[in-house]
């Protein structure tokens, strides 16, 4: 970790605190003694494998957006907690890259627990990148 003030490469960690999806560390530069805070995201190096075969960095905002699209006007805290649950599940899988189909399934599971309408709405978007038979099966489980 380089010091943002003097670029010295050695800093001391004064305090670490686990936040919802990241680690906050209070650091002090050993050379210039300036203090600063860093946020380390556990999903930093996680990548996703798209159906097209393309690999791209994991972006929790995309989960958030797809949930938002499915749920429409809902309280932000609900969307955030849903998205966080999905993110934790994806991180727990410890596969890198993670197939987008797996992420989609996690979102579906969480949505189903919460709201049937939202679940169906998301599933109808999701089916475009998934096997239609799987979508049918999914539908049967809620209708
Ligand atoms: Zn420094």
PDB file of C-alpha atoms and ligand atoms in Angstrom:
ATOM      1  CA  UNK A   1       0.000   0.000   0.000  1.00  0.00           C
ATOM      2  CA  UNK A   2       1.610   3.238  -1.155  1.00  0.00           C
ATOM      3  CA  UNK A   3       1.218   6.421   0.868  1.00  0.00           C
ATOM      4  CA  UNK A   4      -0.923   8.906  -1.113  1.00  0.00           C
ATOM      5  CA  UNK A   5       1.069  11.815   0.320  1.00  0.00           C
ATOM      6  CA  UNK A   6       4.700  10.830  -0.215  1.00  0.00           C
ATOM      7  CA  UNK A   7       4.393   7.540  -2.163  1.00  0.00           C
ATOM      8  CA  UNK A   8       6.388   5.688   0.459  1.00  0.00           C
ATOM      9  CA  UNK A   9       5.541   2.020   0.122  1.00  0.00           C
ATOM     10  CA  UNK A  10       5.285   1.034   3.757  1.00  0.00           C
ATOM     11  CA  UNK A  11       2.276   1.972   5.859  1.00  0.00           C
ATOM     12  CA  UNK A  12       1.134   0.854   9.263  1.00  0.00           C
ATOM     13  CA  UNK A  13      -2.447  -0.330   9.848  1.00  0.00           C
ATOM     14  CA  UNK A  14      -3.906   1.469  12.858  1.00  0.00           C
ATOM     15  CA  UNK A  15      -7.377   0.046  12.759  1.00  0.00           C
ATOM     16  CA  UNK A  16      -9.410  -2.390  10.652  1.00  0.00           C
ATOM     17  CA  UNK A  17     -13.129  -2.529  10.514  1.00  0.00           C
ATOM     18  CA  UNK A  18     -15.263  -4.940   8.517  1.00  0.00           C
ATOM     19  CA  UNK A  19     -18.079  -3.195   6.712  1.00  0.00           C
ATOM     20  CA  UNK A  20     -20.852  -4.923   4.801  1.00  0.00           C
ATOM     21  CA  UNK A  21     -18.891  -5.747   1.701  1.00  0.00           C
ATOM     22  CA  UNK A  22     -15.513  -4.211   2.319  1.00  0.00           C
ATOM     23  CA  UNK A  23     -12.746  -3.767   4.845  1.00  0.00           C
ATOM     24  CA  UNK A  24     -11.967  -0.272   6.073  1.00  0.00           C
ATOM     25  CA  UNK A  25      -8.433   0.279   7.267  1.00  0.00           C
ATOM     26  CA  UNK A  26      -6.999   3.316   8.947  1.00  0.00           C
ATOM     27  CA  UNK A  27      -3.365   3.611   7.943  1.00  0.00           C
ATOM     28  CA  UNK A  28      -0.375   5.705   8.833  1.00  0.00           C
ATOM     29  CA  UNK A  29       2.608   6.272   6.601  1.00  0.00           C
ATOM     30  CA  UNK A  30       5.794   5.120   8.312  1.00  0.00           C
ATOM     31  CA  UNK A  31       7.815   7.843   6.608  1.00  0.00           C
ATOM     32  CA  UNK A  32       5.710  11.039   6.608  1.00  0.00           C
ATOM     33  CA  UNK A  33       3.290  10.018   9.399  1.00  0.00           C
ATOM     34  CA  UNK A  34       0.267  11.168   7.431  1.00  0.00           C
ATOM     35  CA  UNK A  35      -2.883   9.172   8.078  1.00  0.00           C
ATOM     36  CA  UNK A  36      -5.392   7.962   5.506  1.00  0.00           C
ATOM     37  CA  UNK A  37      -8.207   5.433   5.100  1.00  0.00           C
ATOM     38  CA  UNK A  38      -8.473   2.622   2.590  1.00  0.00           C
ATOM     39  CA  UNK A  39     -11.439   0.494   1.616  1.00  0.00           C
ATOM     40  CA  UNK A  40     -10.665  -2.989   0.433  1.00  0.00           C
ATOM     41  CA  UNK A  41     -13.322  -4.857  -1.441  1.00  0.00           C
ATOM     42  CA  UNK A  42     -13.278  -8.618  -1.227  1.00  0.00           C
ATOM     43  CA  UNK A  43     -14.654  -8.908  -4.744  1.00  0.00           C
ATOM     44  CA  UNK A  44     -11.872  -6.790  -6.159  1.00  0.00           C
ATOM     45  CA  UNK A  45     -10.341  -9.445  -8.385  1.00  0.00           C
ATOM     46  CA  UNK A  46     -13.435 -11.467  -8.997  1.00  0.00           C
ATOM     47  CA  UNK A  47     -14.404 -11.856 -12.630  1.00  0.00           C
ATOM     48  CA  UNK A  48     -17.512 -13.099 -14.354  1.00  0.00           C
ATOM     49  CA  UNK A  49     -17.783 -15.353 -17.364  1.00  0.00           C
ATOM     50  CA  UNK A  50     -20.456 -14.157 -19.749  1.00  0.00           C
ATOM     51  CA  UNK A  51     -22.393 -16.491 -21.947  1.00  0.00           C
ATOM     52  CA  UNK A  52     -20.543 -15.072 -24.950  1.00  0.00           C
ATOM     53  CA  UNK A  53     -17.330 -16.400 -23.409  1.00  0.00           C
ATOM     54  CA  UNK A  54     -16.128 -12.933 -22.467  1.00  0.00           C
ATOM     55  CA  UNK A  55     -14.601 -12.462 -19.057  1.00  0.00           C
ATOM     56  CA  UNK A  56     -15.042  -9.146 -17.289  1.00  0.00           C
ATOM     57  CA  UNK A  57     -14.576  -7.781 -13.774  1.00  0.00           C
ATOM     58  CA  UNK A  58     -17.317  -8.567 -11.301  1.00  0.00           C
ATOM     59  CA  UNK A  59     -19.449  -5.482 -10.748  1.00  0.00           C
ATOM     60  CA  UNK A  60     -21.871  -5.527  -7.860  1.00  0.00           C
ATOM     61  CA  UNK A  61     -23.586  -2.469  -9.364  1.00  0.00           C
ATOM     62  CA  UNK A  62     -24.884  -4.677 -12.146  1.00  0.00           C
ATOM     63  CA  UNK A  63     -26.606  -6.930  -9.628  1.00  0.00           C
ATOM     64  CA  UNK A  64     -28.051  -3.859  -7.984  1.00  0.00           C
ATOM     65  CA  UNK A  65     -29.318  -2.540 -11.307  1.00  0.00           C
ATOM     66  CA  UNK A  66     -30.940  -5.795 -12.373  1.00  0.00           C
ATOM     67  CA  UNK A  67     -32.724  -6.102  -9.039  1.00  0.00           C
ATOM     68  CA  UNK A  68     -33.839  -2.503  -9.319  1.00  0.00           C
ATOM     69  CA  UNK A  69     -35.172  -3.164 -12.805  1.00  0.00           C
ATOM     70  CA  UNK A  70     -37.114  -6.161 -11.584  1.00  0.00           C
ATOM     71  CA  UNK A  71     -38.555  -4.561  -8.500  1.00  0.00           C
ATOM     72  CA  UNK A  72     -39.350  -1.137  -9.904  1.00  0.00           C
ATOM     73  CA  UNK A  73     -40.035   1.464  -7.238  1.00  0.00           C
ATOM     74  CA  UNK A  74     -38.885  -0.073  -3.989  1.00  0.00           C
ATOM     75  CA  UNK A  75     -37.038   1.251  -1.004  1.00  0.00           C
ATOM     76  CA  UNK A  76     -33.289   1.446  -1.648  1.00  0.00           C
ATOM     77  CA  UNK A  77     -32.498  -0.412   1.544  1.00  0.00           C
ATOM     78  CA  UNK A  78     -34.434  -3.450   0.316  1.00  0.00           C
ATOM     79  CA  UNK A  79     -32.603  -3.448  -2.991  1.00  0.00           C
ATOM     80  CA  UNK A  80     -29.277  -2.984  -1.253  1.00  0.00           C
ATOM     81  CA  UNK A  81     -29.783  -5.841   1.158  1.00  0.00           C
ATOM     82  CA  UNK A  82     -30.933  -8.131  -1.635  1.00  0.00           C
ATOM     83  CA  UNK A  83     -27.933  -7.245  -3.736  1.00  0.00           C
ATOM     84  CA  UNK A  84     -25.619  -7.808  -0.784  1.00  0.00           C
ATOM     85  CA  UNK A  85     -27.068 -11.261  -0.169  1.00  0.00           C
ATOM     86  CA  UNK A  86     -26.422 -12.181  -3.786  1.00  0.00           C
ATOM     87  CA  UNK A  87     -22.909 -10.782  -3.631  1.00  0.00           C
ATOM     88  CA  UNK A  88     -22.091 -12.805  -0.516  1.00  0.00           C
ATOM     89  CA  UNK A  89     -23.366 -15.974  -2.177  1.00  0.00           C
ATOM     90  CA  UNK A  90     -21.272 -15.329  -5.257  1.00  0.00           C
ATOM     91  CA  UNK A  91     -18.167 -14.702  -3.148  1.00  0.00           C
ATOM     92  CA  UNK A  92     -18.794 -17.857  -1.142  1.00  0.00           C
ATOM     93  CA  UNK A  93     -18.825 -19.932  -4.302  1.00  0.00           C
ATOM     94  CA  UNK A  94     -15.088 -19.211  -4.635  1.00  0.00           C
ATOM     95  CA  UNK A  95     -15.102 -19.821  -8.366  1.00  0.00           C
ATOM     96  CA  UNK A  96     -13.256 -17.389 -10.567  1.00  0.00           C
ATOM     97  CA  UNK A  97     -14.561 -16.473 -13.045  1.00  0.00           C
ATOM     98  CA  UNK A  98     -18.120 -16.913 -11.883  1.00  0.00           C
ATOM     99  CA  UNK A  99     -20.582 -17.721 -14.701  1.00  0.00           C
ATOM    100  CA  UNK A 100     -23.209 -14.989 -15.105  1.00  0.00           C
ATOM    101  CA  UNK A 101     -25.835 -17.726 -15.177  1.00  0.00           C
ATOM    102  CA  UNK A 102     -24.917 -18.582 -11.584  1.00  0.00           C
ATOM    103  CA  UNK A 103     -25.274 -14.946 -10.527  1.00  0.00           C
ATOM    104  CA  UNK A 104     -28.637 -14.847 -12.286  1.00  0.00           C
ATOM    105  CA  UNK A 105     -29.755 -17.913 -10.381  1.00  0.00           C
ATOM    106  CA  UNK A 106     -28.723 -16.353  -7.070  1.00  0.00           C
ATOM    107  CA  UNK A 107     -30.715 -13.222  -7.887  1.00  0.00           C
ATOM    108  CA  UNK A 108     -33.727 -15.345  -8.795  1.00  0.00           C
ATOM    109  CA  UNK A 109     -33.527 -17.263  -5.535  1.00  0.00           C
ATOM    110  CA  UNK A 110     -33.406 -14.076  -3.468  1.00  0.00           C
ATOM    111  CA  UNK A 111     -36.174 -12.411  -5.458  1.00  0.00           C
ATOM    112  CA  UNK A 112     -38.382 -15.457  -5.140  1.00  0.00           C
ATOM    113  CA  UNK A 113     -38.028 -15.356  -1.378  1.00  0.00           C
ATOM    114  CA  UNK A 114     -39.198 -11.801  -1.402  1.00  0.00           C
ATOM    115  CA  UNK A 115     -41.579 -10.965  -4.182  1.00  0.00           C
ATOM    116  CA  UNK A 116     -43.221 -13.191  -6.772  1.00  0.00           C
ATOM    117  CA  UNK A 117     -44.013 -10.443  -9.254  1.00  0.00           C
ATOM    118  CA  UNK A 118     -40.463  -9.168  -9.197  1.00  0.00           C
ATOM    119  CA  UNK A 119     -39.207 -12.680  -9.569  1.00  0.00           C
ATOM    120  CA  UNK A 120     -41.219 -13.268 -12.723  1.00  0.00           C
ATOM    121  CA  UNK A 121     -40.177  -9.945 -14.156  1.00  0.00           C
ATOM    122  CA  UNK A 122     -36.528 -10.711 -13.595  1.00  0.00           C
ATOM    123  CA  UNK A 123     -36.925 -14.248 -14.889  1.00  0.00           C
ATOM    124  CA  UNK A 124     -38.376 -12.975 -18.149  1.00  0.00           C
ATOM    125  CA  UNK A 125     -35.305 -10.798 -18.691  1.00  0.00           C
ATOM    126  CA  UNK A 126     -33.027 -13.563 -17.575  1.00  0.00           C
ATOM    127  CA  UNK A 127     -34.435 -16.131 -19.992  1.00  0.00           C
ATOM    128  CA  UNK A 128     -32.871 -14.359 -22.941  1.00  0.00           C
ATOM    129  CA  UNK A 129     -29.470 -15.490 -21.797  1.00  0.00           C
ATOM    130  CA  UNK A 130     -30.581 -18.787 -20.336  1.00  0.00           C
ATOM    131  CA  UNK A 131     -32.046 -22.034 -21.493  1.00  0.00           C
ATOM    132  CA  UNK A 132     -35.804 -21.465 -22.097  1.00  0.00           C
ATOM    133  CA  UNK A 133     -36.548 -24.853 -20.561  1.00  0.00           C
ATOM    134  CA  UNK A 134     -34.927 -23.791 -17.339  1.00  0.00           C
ATOM    135  CA  UNK A 135     -37.042 -20.660 -17.320  1.00  0.00           C
ATOM    136  CA  UNK A 136     -40.167 -22.730 -17.766  1.00  0.00           C
ATOM    137  CA  UNK A 137     -39.186 -24.895 -14.865  1.00  0.00           C
ATOM    138  CA  UNK A 138     -38.525 -21.812 -12.765  1.00  0.00           C
ATOM    139  CA  UNK A 139     -41.919 -20.425 -13.652  1.00  0.00           C
ATOM    140  CA  UNK A 140     -43.654 -23.561 -12.565  1.00  0.00           C
ATOM    141  CA  UNK A 141     -42.161 -23.279  -9.131  1.00  0.00           C
ATOM    142  CA  UNK A 142     -43.877 -19.960  -8.422  1.00  0.00           C
ATOM    143  CA  UNK A 143     -47.059 -19.906 -10.470  1.00  0.00           C
TER     144      UNK A 143
HETATM  145 ZN1  LIG B   1       3.953   9.187   3.452  1.00  0.00          ZN
END
